[in-house]
Amino acid sequence: MELAGQVGRRLRELRAERGWSLSELARRSAIGKGTLSELEGGRRNPTLETLYALTTALGVPLSTVLTPAAARAGISGGAVDAVLVERFEDAAAVTEVYRVRIRAGTSQESAAHAPGTEEHLLVLGGTARVGAASAPQEVGPGGHGAWPADVPHLYSAPDGDVEAVLTVRYPAPRA
């Protein structure tokens, strides 16, 4: 659980920087207070969906809570396994690059991220159904899909595993 402990410590630091109680972060993220307490204490491994809910509430990109060891180990959600490959930050945005696998026969809806966030998926193998939940698109090998990630969006692999590269671009917060 050492990776869980590192992620939990980072979540606790970010919450403390904002002066928020455990209850306040739980309310803003719609994650149960008990779950949040276990995450911060390193007693529970977070899912991809949980981390996105927390980082969105905290107003930071997902990679902000991933230590180098956690990034290499990867994180998983209901349908997606992701390994952070690169994080690039400049004055305009934070861009994260993930190597992802969408597991065969699964589907995962991701909640809206921070305003202005965009996602791009380059499919290496398989056929993915991805994009805004209201208008998903099919993307096959060698294809590219892009969508606003500040609305609910989904990832699905209806016919077999999908191997892909996912880029998530978060605009820099306005001062």
PDB file of C-alpha atoms in Angstrom:
ATOM      1  CA  MET A   1       0.000   0.000   0.000  1.00  0.00           C
ATOM      2  CA  GLU A   2       3.022   2.323  -0.180  1.00  0.00           C
ATOM      3  CA  LEU A   3       1.780   3.811  -3.473  1.00  0.00           C
ATOM      4  CA  ALA A   4      -1.618   4.420  -1.885  1.00  0.00           C
ATOM      5  CA  GLY A   5       0.177   6.134   0.995  1.00  0.00           C
ATOM      6  CA  GLN A   6       2.077   8.459  -1.350  1.00  0.00           C
ATOM      7  CA  VAL A   7      -1.083   9.427  -3.235  1.00  0.00           C
ATOM      8  CA  GLY A   8      -2.978   9.836   0.051  1.00  0.00           C
ATOM      9  CA  ARG A   9      -0.292  12.114   1.493  1.00  0.00           C
ATOM     10  CA  ARG A  10      -0.408  14.268  -1.652  1.00  0.00           C
ATOM     11  CA  LEU A  11      -4.213  14.529  -1.458  1.00  0.00           C
ATOM     12  CA  ARG A  12      -3.982  15.553   2.200  1.00  0.00           C
ATOM     13  CA  GLU A  13      -1.325  18.215   1.349  1.00  0.00           C
ATOM     14  CA  LEU A  14      -3.476  19.699  -1.416  1.00  0.00           C
ATOM     15  CA  ARG A  15      -6.542  19.758   0.834  1.00  0.00           C
ATOM     16  CA  ALA A  16      -4.554  21.437   3.640  1.00  0.00           C
ATOM     17  CA  GLU A  17      -3.148  24.061   1.210  1.00  0.00           C
ATOM     18  CA  ARG A  18      -6.739  25.119   0.541  1.00  0.00           C
ATOM     19  CA  GLY A  19      -7.665  25.135   4.214  1.00  0.00           C
ATOM     20  CA  TRP A  20     -10.407  22.571   3.590  1.00  0.00           C
ATOM     21  CA  SER A  21     -11.637  20.044   6.091  1.00  0.00           C
ATOM     22  CA  LEU A  22     -12.090  16.409   5.143  1.00  0.00           C
ATOM     23  CA  SER A  23     -15.828  17.087   5.065  1.00  0.00           C
ATOM     24  CA  GLU A  24     -15.394  20.005   2.650  1.00  0.00           C
ATOM     25  CA  LEU A  25     -13.377  17.982   0.137  1.00  0.00           C
ATOM     26  CA  ALA A  26     -15.824  15.091   0.484  1.00  0.00           C
ATOM     27  CA  ARG A  27     -18.706  17.467  -0.268  1.00  0.00           C
ATOM     28  CA  ARG A  28     -16.994  19.116  -3.250  1.00  0.00           C
ATOM     29  CA  SER A  29     -15.900  15.814  -4.806  1.00  0.00           C
ATOM     30  CA  ALA A  30     -18.978  13.705  -3.938  1.00  0.00           C
ATOM     31  CA  ILE A  31     -16.603  11.127  -2.423  1.00  0.00           C
ATOM     32  CA  GLY A  32     -17.606   9.741   0.964  1.00  0.00           C
ATOM     33  CA  LYS A  33     -15.779  11.146   3.974  1.00  0.00           C
ATOM     34  CA  GLY A  34     -14.870   7.625   5.143  1.00  0.00           C
ATOM     35  CA  THR A  35     -13.435   6.758   1.734  1.00  0.00           C
ATOM     36  CA  LEU A  36     -11.468   9.998   1.668  1.00  0.00           C
ATOM     37  CA  SER A  37     -10.116   9.347   5.161  1.00  0.00           C
ATOM     38  CA  GLU A  38      -8.959   5.859   4.112  1.00  0.00           C
ATOM     39  CA  LEU A  39      -7.347   7.272   0.952  1.00  0.00           C
ATOM     40  CA  GLU A  40      -5.484  10.000   2.832  1.00  0.00           C
ATOM     41  CA  GLY A  41      -4.372   7.454   5.411  1.00  0.00           C
ATOM     42  CA  GLY A  42      -2.981   5.154   2.717  1.00  0.00           C
ATOM     43  CA  ARG A  43      -5.364   2.362   3.701  1.00  0.00           C
ATOM     44  CA  ARG A  44      -7.231   2.283   0.400  1.00  0.00           C
ATOM     45  CA  ASN A  45      -6.168   2.256  -3.242  1.00  0.00           C
ATOM     46  CA  PRO A  46      -7.940   4.932  -5.272  1.00  0.00           C
ATOM     47  CA  THR A  47      -9.644   4.194  -8.572  1.00  0.00           C
ATOM     48  CA  LEU A  48      -9.162   6.381 -11.605  1.00  0.00           C
ATOM     49  CA  GLU A  49     -12.705   7.717 -11.205  1.00  0.00           C
ATOM     50  CA  THR A  50     -12.112   8.611  -7.556  1.00  0.00           C
ATOM     51  CA  LEU A  51      -8.855  10.404  -8.314  1.00  0.00           C
ATOM     52  CA  TYR A  52     -10.473  12.398 -11.094  1.00  0.00           C
ATOM     53  CA  ALA A  53     -13.330  13.431  -8.780  1.00  0.00           C
ATOM     54  CA  LEU A  54     -10.868  14.571  -6.120  1.00  0.00           C
ATOM     55  CA  THR A  55      -8.442  16.367  -8.422  1.00  0.00           C
ATOM     56  CA  THR A  56     -11.307  18.116 -10.222  1.00  0.00           C
ATOM     57  CA  ALA A  57     -12.661  19.329  -6.877  1.00  0.00           C
ATOM     58  CA  LEU A  58      -9.155  20.470  -5.889  1.00  0.00           C
ATOM     59  CA  GLY A  59      -8.742  22.242  -9.234  1.00  0.00           C
ATOM     60  CA  VAL A  60      -5.566  20.401 -10.240  1.00  0.00           C
ATOM     61  CA  PRO A  61      -4.624  17.996 -13.033  1.00  0.00           C
ATOM     62  CA  LEU A  62      -4.638  14.288 -12.179  1.00  0.00           C
ATOM     63  CA  SER A  63      -0.850  14.045 -12.458  1.00  0.00           C
ATOM     64  CA  THR A  64      -0.523  16.463  -9.508  1.00  0.00           C
ATOM     65  CA  VAL A  65      -1.341  13.630  -7.084  1.00  0.00           C
ATOM     66  CA  LEU A  66       0.670  10.944  -8.860  1.00  0.00           C
ATOM     67  CA  THR A  67       4.144  10.538  -7.459  1.00  0.00           C
ATOM     68  CA  PRO A  68       6.696   9.182  -9.936  1.00  0.00           C
ATOM     69  CA  ALA A  69       6.307   5.697  -8.436  1.00  0.00           C
ATOM     70  CA  ALA A  70       2.505   5.863  -8.627  1.00  0.00           C
ATOM     71  CA  ALA A  71       2.651   7.145 -12.210  1.00  0.00           C
ATOM     72  CA  ARG A  72       4.857   4.219 -13.287  1.00  0.00           C
ATOM     73  CA  ALA A  73       2.642   1.703 -11.494  1.00  0.00           C
ATOM     74  CA  GLY A  74      -0.477   3.035 -13.197  1.00  0.00           C
ATOM     75  CA  ILE A  75      -4.037   3.515 -12.084  1.00  0.00           C
ATOM     76  CA  SER A  76      -7.215   1.756 -13.084  1.00  0.00           C
ATOM     77  CA  GLY A  77     -10.881   2.555 -13.370  1.00  0.00           C
ATOM     78  CA  GLY A  78     -13.986   0.625 -14.356  1.00  0.00           C
ATOM     79  CA  ALA A  79     -12.735   0.115 -17.913  1.00  0.00           C
ATOM     80  CA  VAL A  80      -9.417   1.939 -18.259  1.00  0.00           C
ATOM     81  CA  ASP A  81      -5.895   1.113 -17.106  1.00  0.00           C
ATOM     82  CA  ALA A  82      -3.571   4.125 -17.451  1.00  0.00           C
ATOM     83  CA  VAL A  83       0.133   4.778 -16.988  1.00  0.00           C
ATOM     84  CA  LEU A  84       1.350   8.370 -16.961  1.00  0.00           C
ATOM     85  CA  VAL A  85       4.079   8.675 -19.590  1.00  0.00           C
ATOM     86  CA  GLU A  86       4.697  12.429 -19.643  1.00  0.00           C
ATOM     87  CA  ARG A  87       3.586  15.650 -17.992  1.00  0.00           C
ATOM     88  CA  PHE A  88       4.311  18.968 -19.679  1.00  0.00           C
ATOM     89  CA  GLU A  89       3.535  22.305 -18.071  1.00  0.00           C
ATOM     90  CA  ASP A  90       3.795  25.803 -19.491  1.00  0.00           C
ATOM     91  CA  ALA A  91       2.019  29.119 -18.933  1.00  0.00           C
ATOM     92  CA  ALA A  92      -0.981  28.044 -21.029  1.00  0.00           C
ATOM     93  CA  ALA A  93      -1.747  24.525 -19.810  1.00  0.00           C
ATOM     94  CA  VAL A  94      -0.759  21.263 -18.176  1.00  0.00           C
ATOM     95  CA  THR A  95      -0.690  18.410 -20.677  1.00  0.00           C
ATOM     96  CA  GLU A  96      -0.593  14.784 -19.562  1.00  0.00           C
ATOM     97  CA  VAL A  97       0.165  11.825 -21.822  1.00  0.00           C
ATOM     98  CA  TYR A  98      -1.022   8.363 -20.774  1.00  0.00           C
ATOM     99  CA  ARG A  99      -0.567   4.894 -22.263  1.00  0.00           C
ATOM    100  CA  VAL A 100      -4.013   3.360 -21.817  1.00  0.00           C
ATOM    101  CA  ARG A 101      -5.798   0.078 -22.239  1.00  0.00           C
ATOM    102  CA  ILE A 102      -9.570   0.001 -22.409  1.00  0.00           C
ATOM    103  CA  ARG A 103     -10.552  -3.511 -21.352  1.00  0.00           C
ATOM    104  CA  ALA A 104     -12.719  -5.600 -23.696  1.00  0.00           C
ATOM    105  CA  GLY A 105     -16.441  -5.500 -23.079  1.00  0.00           C
ATOM    106  CA  THR A 106     -16.212  -2.651 -20.571  1.00  0.00           C
ATOM    107  CA  SER A 107     -17.481   0.889 -20.465  1.00  0.00           C
ATOM    108  CA  GLN A 108     -16.593   3.743 -18.143  1.00  0.00           C
ATOM    109  CA  GLU A 109     -18.181   7.171 -17.872  1.00  0.00           C
ATOM    110  CA  SER A 110     -15.887   9.885 -16.609  1.00  0.00           C
ATOM    111  CA  ALA A 111     -17.300  12.925 -14.851  1.00  0.00           C
ATOM    112  CA  ALA A 112     -16.603  16.393 -16.218  1.00  0.00           C
ATOM    113  CA  HIS A 113     -13.116  17.729 -15.556  1.00  0.00           C
ATOM    114  CA  ALA A 114     -12.135  21.383 -15.050  1.00  0.00           C
ATOM    115  CA  PRO A 115     -13.593  23.885 -17.540  1.00  0.00           C
ATOM    116  CA  GLY A 116     -11.714  23.953 -20.836  1.00  0.00           C
ATOM    117  CA  THR A 117     -10.117  20.506 -20.418  1.00  0.00           C
ATOM    118  CA  GLU A 118      -9.762  18.517 -23.659  1.00  0.00           C
ATOM    119  CA  GLU A 119      -8.878  14.900 -24.373  1.00  0.00           C
ATOM    120  CA  HIS A 120      -7.361  13.294 -27.462  1.00  0.00           C
ATOM    121  CA  LEU A 121      -7.042   9.554 -28.067  1.00  0.00           C
ATOM    122  CA  LEU A 122      -4.810   7.915 -30.655  1.00  0.00           C
ATOM    123  CA  VAL A 123      -5.841   4.287 -31.038  1.00  0.00           C
ATOM    124  CA  LEU A 124      -2.969   1.849 -31.580  1.00  0.00           C
ATOM    125  CA  GLY A 125      -5.048  -1.333 -31.659  1.00  0.00           C
ATOM    126  CA  GLY A 126      -8.701  -2.283 -31.341  1.00  0.00           C
ATOM    127  CA  THR A 127     -11.761  -0.099 -31.768  1.00  0.00           C
ATOM    128  CA  ALA A 128     -12.781   2.346 -29.058  1.00  0.00           C
ATOM    129  CA  ARG A 129     -16.039   4.127 -28.476  1.00  0.00           C
ATOM    130  CA  VAL A 130     -15.051   7.392 -26.798  1.00  0.00           C
ATOM    131  CA  GLY A 131     -15.953  11.021 -26.384  1.00  0.00           C
ATOM    132  CA  ALA A 132     -18.687  13.162 -24.925  1.00  0.00           C
ATOM    133  CA  ALA A 133     -21.307  10.880 -23.378  1.00  0.00           C
ATOM    134  CA  SER A 134     -23.962  12.632 -25.457  1.00  0.00           C
ATOM    135  CA  ALA A 135     -22.128  11.994 -28.764  1.00  0.00           C
ATOM    136  CA  PRO A 136     -19.483   9.241 -28.552  1.00  0.00           C
ATOM    137  CA  GLN A 137     -17.424   8.356 -31.598  1.00  0.00           C
ATOM    138  CA  GLU A 138     -15.856   5.125 -32.832  1.00  0.00           C
ATOM    139  CA  VAL A 139     -12.121   5.246 -33.364  1.00  0.00           C
ATOM    140  CA  GLY A 140     -10.211   2.363 -34.911  1.00  0.00           C
ATOM    141  CA  PRO A 141      -6.505   1.514 -35.244  1.00  0.00           C
ATOM    142  CA  GLY A 142      -4.487   4.518 -36.391  1.00  0.00           C
ATOM    143  CA  GLY A 143      -7.468   6.797 -35.799  1.00  0.00           C
ATOM    144  CA  HIS A 144      -7.742   9.804 -33.543  1.00  0.00           C
ATOM    145  CA  GLY A 145     -10.634  11.107 -31.493  1.00  0.00           C
ATOM    146  CA  ALA A 146     -10.899  14.416 -29.640  1.00  0.00           C
ATOM    147  CA  TRP A 147     -13.580  15.771 -27.327  1.00  0.00           C
ATOM    148  CA  PRO A 148     -14.240  18.304 -24.596  1.00  0.00           C
ATOM    149  CA  ALA A 149     -13.535  16.681 -21.235  1.00  0.00           C
ATOM    150  CA  ASP A 150     -15.339  19.339 -19.242  1.00  0.00           C
ATOM    151  CA  VAL A 151     -18.551  17.385 -19.843  1.00  0.00           C
ATOM    152  CA  PRO A 152     -19.284  13.744 -18.910  1.00  0.00           C
ATOM    153  CA  HIS A 153     -17.435  11.495 -21.357  1.00  0.00           C
ATOM    154  CA  LEU A 154     -16.960   7.800 -21.877  1.00  0.00           C
ATOM    155  CA  TYR A 155     -14.501   5.099 -22.803  1.00  0.00           C
ATOM    156  CA  SER A 156     -15.674   1.763 -24.140  1.00  0.00           C
ATOM    157  CA  ALA A 157     -14.151  -1.269 -25.856  1.00  0.00           C
ATOM    158  CA  PRO A 158     -17.127  -3.151 -27.273  1.00  0.00           C
ATOM    159  CA  ASP A 159     -15.216  -5.730 -29.334  1.00  0.00           C
ATOM    160  CA  GLY A 160     -11.848  -6.350 -27.678  1.00  0.00           C
ATOM    161  CA  ASP A 161      -9.059  -4.652 -25.770  1.00  0.00           C
ATOM    162  CA  VAL A 162      -8.094  -1.221 -27.042  1.00  0.00           C
ATOM    163  CA  GLU A 163      -4.506  -0.012 -26.784  1.00  0.00           C
ATOM    164  CA  ALA A 164      -4.095   3.743 -27.106  1.00  0.00           C
ATOM    165  CA  VAL A 165      -2.324   6.951 -26.168  1.00  0.00           C
ATOM    166  CA  LEU A 166      -4.476   9.499 -24.299  1.00  0.00           C
ATOM    167  CA  THR A 167      -3.579  13.169 -24.025  1.00  0.00           C
ATOM    168  CA  VAL A 168      -5.382  15.302 -21.455  1.00  0.00           C
ATOM    169  CA  ARG A 169      -4.877  19.081 -21.665  1.00  0.00           C
ATOM    170  CA  TYR A 170      -5.936  21.247 -18.722  1.00  0.00           C
ATOM    171  CA  PRO A 171      -5.867  25.020 -19.284  1.00  0.00           C
ATOM    172  CA  ALA A 172      -3.821  26.982 -16.753  1.00  0.00           C
ATOM    173  CA  PRO A 173      -5.984  28.501 -14.029  1.00  0.00           C
ATOM    174  CA  ARG A 174      -6.758  32.177 -14.567  1.00  0.00           C
ATOM    175  CA  ALA A 175      -5.281  34.493 -11.971  1.00  0.00           C
TER     176      ALA A 175
END
